[in-house]
Amino acid sequence: MDVGGAVAAAKGPVPSPAVEAVAPPHVERLNPVVEQQLHLESVKIRALALYKAVSHILEDLDAFARSNSTIKWRDALGQFSMVSMQLFNIVEDIKNVSKAFVIFPRNINAENATVLPVMLSSKLFPEMEAEDIAKREQLLYGISGHPVHIQIEKLKARIDMIGAACEAAETVISDCRKTYGLGSHPGSTLVPTLDKVQAAKIQEQENLLRAAVNLGEGLRIPFDQRQLPTSLPSHLADVLSFGDGAQNLADNSGSCEKNTPAFSSTREVLQMLQTPGGQLIGRSVPSPSNATAFDNPSTPPMAYANSPRSDPNIMNTPSPQQQAQRQQQQRQKIMQLTHQQQLLLQQQLRQSSITGVLGQRSISQLHDITGQTQQKLQQIAGQHQMSYSHPMLQQQFQNGQLQTSHMSYNILQNQINQGGQHRNNINQLGSSSNALFSAAQASPNSQMISSMSASMQSQSRLPRMQFGLTGGHLQRNHPSQVFNDQMFGMSPSNPVNMLAMQQQQQGGFRNMSTNAHDLQPGMVNLPNTIQNPNFPQQQQNQQ
Amino acid sequence: MECVVQGIIETQHVEALQILLQGLCGVPKDRVRVHEFCLKSGPNLGVVPSEVRLLCDLAQPTPTWTVRHAGGAMRGAGAEQLSVLVRSVVESKVSNNALRFFYAVGYKLDHELLKIGFAFRFQRVVPITVTVTSANRMPRLHAIDDAVPLTPGIQLVEITAPAAGDNYNEVAAAVSSFCEYLVPLLHLSKPGVSTGIVPTAAAAASSLLSNSGGKAI
């Protein structure tokens, strides 16, 4: 309205001189100075441009409202700021010369009839007037009675105080912004840097942590300190039992290890015979109590721990030559096995996972066997029982070639009856052997017998040697095929047999050589035989 | 397969990280207390020694065991361009016989570790697990109660996501984009690549911990 009024006023005199030019009466002209100041044409042009801009914005807003799309506020606000700037400039220009004009409404109609009095009035609205008076009272409270110049001074002092307070607040705000990194302009924040010492310390710690978590460095306990604590945490208490803990530590220094009895027990037995006292043989068994599950790294790895080796090529792996050289030493060292080691070994064998290995046989049979042996063996030096036989059974069962239960029974009988070199030790186990034999009699099952033989073997190494002796005899007396079956039926003892025979250094070995050769194809035929592949070759080496 | 990145954070900022993760993930945190056994196969179990980890989760009422084998990382030019490490992983729940079983097979205990902390498991394109733990060592074998932190001032942050052979690129991208959110507090990188800490983590942590929730730059 202001613009309209000003323009109307500006336009007013413009047409009138034009009209006046037509008519001769006196013409009202603007004061030429005022006219120059006013720049009527430019104001008009600017006013028109402003009008167009505003109407354009209004159209856009209308379209947004109708289409319900989100307005790009940045653009809209930019346009609005431009428009408002233009308006401000126009009004400023006219203000300079507005004093020269008196505005009166030229065109009153219904539209502006109610508004014009308000626009033209120089008096405030009653509410605004009341508000004004109240504020003035508040301002001049206490000094209204003074003369005016004093009032002025006091008001000025107040203004100065307020100004000072504002400046102080500004500085505080800027300081806080700097401290907390909230600077309004980029680059105003100070990035806290670590000093080098601190950074180095952190780097070192980080390397330590990463190495420990990813690689395990810094966490390995020295082997001499690895003793199982007497009180295990609850989650380990039933997992590890006392006597197991020392066995499974990554070292070759004579700690026992558990073996999967499926086939490793065979090797374990062999290895115990071969390598007491911590010597690493080609089978990599350092000591009798340290029998490792696998030997000879060149043998192909198993699909899983208890899978029998069905690959015939297994038999062709070269045998470690050292075994032959050390058997004499081994025999002596076996005799020196400590009670503790035997205990541990037996514990290992006993605690093998039965169900995983067996799956085909009733465990009750096996338990019977072991139960009987347990009763007997408990009389002997308190040795523990082993369920070592069970995996052996699986092999043998799977073989399906155990046809000569009688033969094995006879073998066992022979073994027991033979004096051998270690008769005193045999006698110790004689009672247990009798138990096994009685069990065998009760169920003349080849499985039972082989399991008995297996459990017999597992009890100590000495009877195994006896088995070996018997095996040697057997080979001489029976056809190779039967012999093969027998050997496989006593597969856990096979390596022992071989060794025992070797150790005896008797003429019977000659037969062994031929039989050993027969063994090879025979052994290959058995799908589930877990044989020490080196034995036949050992024989060859021996003889 | 899995995509994995690791980073470190100072112990004093772990609480702030927890708040940040809580806000990003929207799931409650899970307590982590894992007794980790690292078993190494002996030389007689094959030419190449293999490593198997048994994890016993002690945070559950009854301890649960997991066996885990992490294979070698993916290699090649494509792998180098990824900011995450992609490696093959086989993991399975097992019974508590597992330790004894592995001992019987011929594995030997190489080292053991106790990890205590928390974890967030959530879905963001792919299931992502963020674990913040302090690694503790045991002075004596299996002595969990005497475990002391290996690095008291620093904890390990690990972000993993399962991947398959055909989608590991997307998984890597998802993990990377999530890692962007954690930039104020920690740097993440492939395991084995050292990162250092974020110098401005203190400011970010303080803003996270403040009640007014002022924005950190």
Coordinates of C-alpha atoms in Angstrom, one line a residue, chain B residues 18-216:
Chain B
Q18 CA 28.5 -48.7 23.2
I19 CA 26.1 -45.8 23.1
L20 CA 26.9 -45.1 19.4
L21 CA 26.4 -48.7 18.5
Q22 CA 23.2 -48.9 20.5
G23 CA 21.9 -46.0 18.5
L24 CA 23.0 -47.4 15.2
C25 CA 22.0 -51.0 15.6
G26 CA 18.8 -50.7 17.6
V27 CA 19.3 -54.0 19.3
P28 CA 20.3 -54.6 22.9
K29 CA 23.9 -55.6 23.5
D30 CA 24.9 -59.2 24.2
R31 CA 27.4 -60.0 26.8
V32 CA 30.5 -61.7 25.5
R33 CA 32.7 -63.9 27.7
V34 CA 34.4 -66.4 25.6
H35 CA 37.2 -68.8 26.5
E36 CA 39.1 -69.4 23.3
F37 CA 41.3 -72.3 22.8
C38 CA 43.7 -72.2 19.9
L39 CA 44.7 -75.7 18.9
K40 CA 47.5 -76.4 16.5
S41 CA 48.0 -79.6 14.7
G42 CA 51.3 -81.3 15.3
P43 CA 53.8 -82.0 12.6
N44 CA 52.5 -85.5 12.3
L45 CA 49.0 -84.4 11.3
G46 CA 50.0 -83.2 7.9
V47 CA 52.7 -81.2 6.2
V48 CA 51.0 -77.9 6.8
P49 CA 50.0 -77.2 10.3
S50 CA 46.4 -76.3 10.8
E51 CA 44.8 -74.3 13.5
V52 CA 41.5 -74.8 15.0
R53 CA 39.8 -72.6 17.6
L54 CA 37.4 -73.8 20.2
L55 CA 35.3 -71.1 21.7
C56 CA 33.5 -71.8 24.9
D57 CA 30.8 -69.2 25.5
L58 CA 30.7 -68.7 29.2
A59 CA 28.1 -66.0 29.1
Q60 CA 25.3 -68.5 28.7
P61 CA 24.0 -70.3 31.7
T62 CA 25.4 -73.5 30.3
P63 CA 28.6 -73.1 28.4
T64 CA 28.3 -73.7 24.7
W65 CA 31.1 -74.8 22.6
T66 CA 31.9 -73.7 19.0
V67 CA 34.6 -75.0 16.8
R68 CA 35.9 -72.5 14.3
H69 CA 38.4 -72.7 11.5
A70 CA 39.5 -69.6 9.8
G71 CA 41.2 -70.1 6.5
G72 CA 43.5 -67.9 4.6
A73 CA 42.4 -64.5 3.4
M74 CA 41.4 -63.9 -0.1
R75 CA 44.2 -62.6 -2.2
G76 CA 44.5 -60.8 -5.5
A77 CA 44.1 -57.4 -6.9
G78 CA 40.4 -57.4 -6.1
A79 CA 41.0 -58.3 -2.5
E80 CA 43.5 -55.6 -2.1
Q81 CA 41.0 -53.0 -3.2
L82 CA 38.5 -54.1 -0.6
S83 CA 38.8 -52.4 2.7
V84 CA 37.7 -55.5 4.5
L85 CA 39.4 -58.9 4.8
V86 CA 37.5 -61.8 3.2
R87 CA 38.5 -65.2 4.4
S88 CA 36.9 -68.6 4.5
V89 CA 35.5 -69.7 7.8
V90 CA 34.0 -72.9 9.0
E91 CA 32.1 -72.7 12.2
S92 CA 30.0 -75.2 14.0
K93 CA 28.5 -75.8 17.4
V94 CA 29.9 -78.8 19.1
S95 CA 29.5 -80.6 22.4
N96 CA 31.8 -80.2 25.2
N97 CA 33.6 -83.3 24.1
A98 CA 35.3 -81.3 21.4
L99 CA 38.3 -80.3 23.4
R100 CA 39.0 -83.9 24.3
F101 CA 38.3 -85.0 20.8
F102 CA 40.8 -82.7 19.3
Y103 CA 43.4 -83.7 21.8
A104 CA 42.8 -87.2 20.9
V105 CA 43.1 -86.5 17.2
G106 CA 46.4 -85.0 17.8
Y107 CA 45.9 -81.3 18.1
K108 CA 47.7 -79.5 20.8
L109 CA 46.9 -76.4 22.8
D110 CA 48.8 -73.6 21.4
H111 CA 47.4 -70.8 23.4
E112 CA 44.2 -69.8 25.1
L113 CA 42.6 -66.5 25.5
L114 CA 39.7 -65.1 27.4
K115 CA 37.6 -62.4 25.7
I116 CA 35.3 -60.3 27.8
G117 CA 33.1 -57.6 26.4
F118 CA 29.9 -57.1 24.5
A119 CA 28.6 -57.6 21.0
F120 CA 25.8 -56.2 18.8
R121 CA 24.3 -58.5 16.2
F122 CA 22.0 -56.8 13.8
Q123 CA 20.9 -56.7 10.2
R124 CA 22.0 -54.0 7.8
V125 CA 21.8 -55.5 4.3
V126 CA 23.6 -58.4 5.8
P127 CA 23.8 -59.7 9.3
I128 CA 26.6 -57.9 11.0
T129 CA 28.2 -58.6 14.3
V130 CA 30.2 -55.9 16.1
T131 CA 32.2 -57.2 19.0
V132 CA 34.1 -55.1 21.5
T133 CA 36.2 -57.1 23.8
S134 CA 39.3 -56.9 26.0
A135 CA 41.7 -59.8 25.5
N136 CA 42.7 -61.4 28.7
R137 CA 45.5 -63.8 29.2
M138 CA 45.7 -66.5 31.8
P139 CA 48.9 -66.7 33.8
R140 CA 48.4 -70.4 34.4
L141 CA 46.8 -73.0 32.3
H142 CA 43.0 -72.6 32.2
A143 CA 43.1 -70.2 35.1
I144 CA 40.1 -68.1 34.1
D145 CA 39.6 -66.4 37.4
D146 CA 43.2 -65.0 37.3
A147 CA 42.9 -63.7 33.8
V148 CA 44.4 -60.2 33.4
P149 CA 43.9 -58.0 30.4
L150 CA 46.7 -58.1 27.9
T151 CA 46.5 -54.4 27.1
P152 CA 44.5 -52.7 29.9
G153 CA 44.1 -49.4 28.0
I154 CA 43.0 -50.7 24.7
Q155 CA 40.2 -53.0 23.6
L156 CA 39.7 -54.7 20.3
V157 CA 36.7 -54.0 18.1
E158 CA 35.9 -56.5 15.5
I159 CA 33.2 -56.3 12.8
T160 CA 32.3 -59.5 11.0
A161 CA 29.7 -60.4 8.5
P162 CA 29.1 -63.8 6.8
A163 CA 29.6 -63.9 3.1
A164 CA 29.4 -66.3 0.2
G165 CA 31.5 -66.6 -2.8
D166 CA 29.1 -64.7 -5.0
N167 CA 28.1 -61.9 -2.7
Y168 CA 31.2 -61.0 -0.8
N169 CA 31.4 -57.7 -2.7
E170 CA 28.1 -56.6 -1.4
V171 CA 28.9 -57.7 2.1
A172 CA 32.2 -55.9 2.0
A173 CA 30.4 -52.8 0.9
A174 CA 27.8 -53.1 3.6
V175 CA 30.5 -53.5 6.3
S176 CA 32.5 -50.6 4.9
S177 CA 29.5 -48.3 4.9
F178 CA 28.7 -49.3 8.5
C179 CA 32.3 -48.6 9.5
E180 CA 31.8 -45.1 8.2
Y181 CA 29.5 -44.4 11.1
L182 CA 32.2 -45.3 13.6
V183 CA 34.8 -43.0 12.1
P184 CA 34.5 -40.5 15.0
L185 CA 35.6 -43.0 17.5
L186 CA 37.8 -45.6 15.8
H187 CA 39.6 -46.5 12.7
L188 CA 38.9 -50.0 11.3
S189 CA 41.1 -52.0 9.0
K190 CA 42.0 -55.5 7.9
P191 CA 43.3 -57.7 10.7
G192 CA 47.0 -57.3 10.7
V193 CA 47.0 -53.8 9.5
S194 CA 47.7 -51.4 12.3
T195 CA 45.5 -48.3 12.5
G196 CA 46.2 -46.4 15.7
I197 CA 43.5 -44.5 17.6
V198 CA 41.5 -41.6 16.5
P199 CA 42.9 -38.4 18.1
T200 CA 39.6 -36.7 18.3
A201 CA 37.9 -39.7 19.8
A202 CA 37.8 -37.9 23.2
A203 CA 35.6 -35.1 21.8
A204 CA 33.4 -37.5 20.1
A205 CA 33.1 -39.7 23.1
S206 CA 32.2 -36.8 25.4
S207 CA 29.6 -35.6 23.0
L208 CA 28.1 -39.1 22.9
L209 CA 28.1 -39.3 26.6
S210 CA 26.6 -35.9 27.3
N211 CA 23.0 -35.8 28.2
S212 CA 22.1 -32.9 26.0
G213 CA 23.1 -35.0 23.0
G214 CA 25.0 -32.2 21.3
K215 CA 26.1 -33.1 17.8
A216 CA 29.8 -33.9 17.3

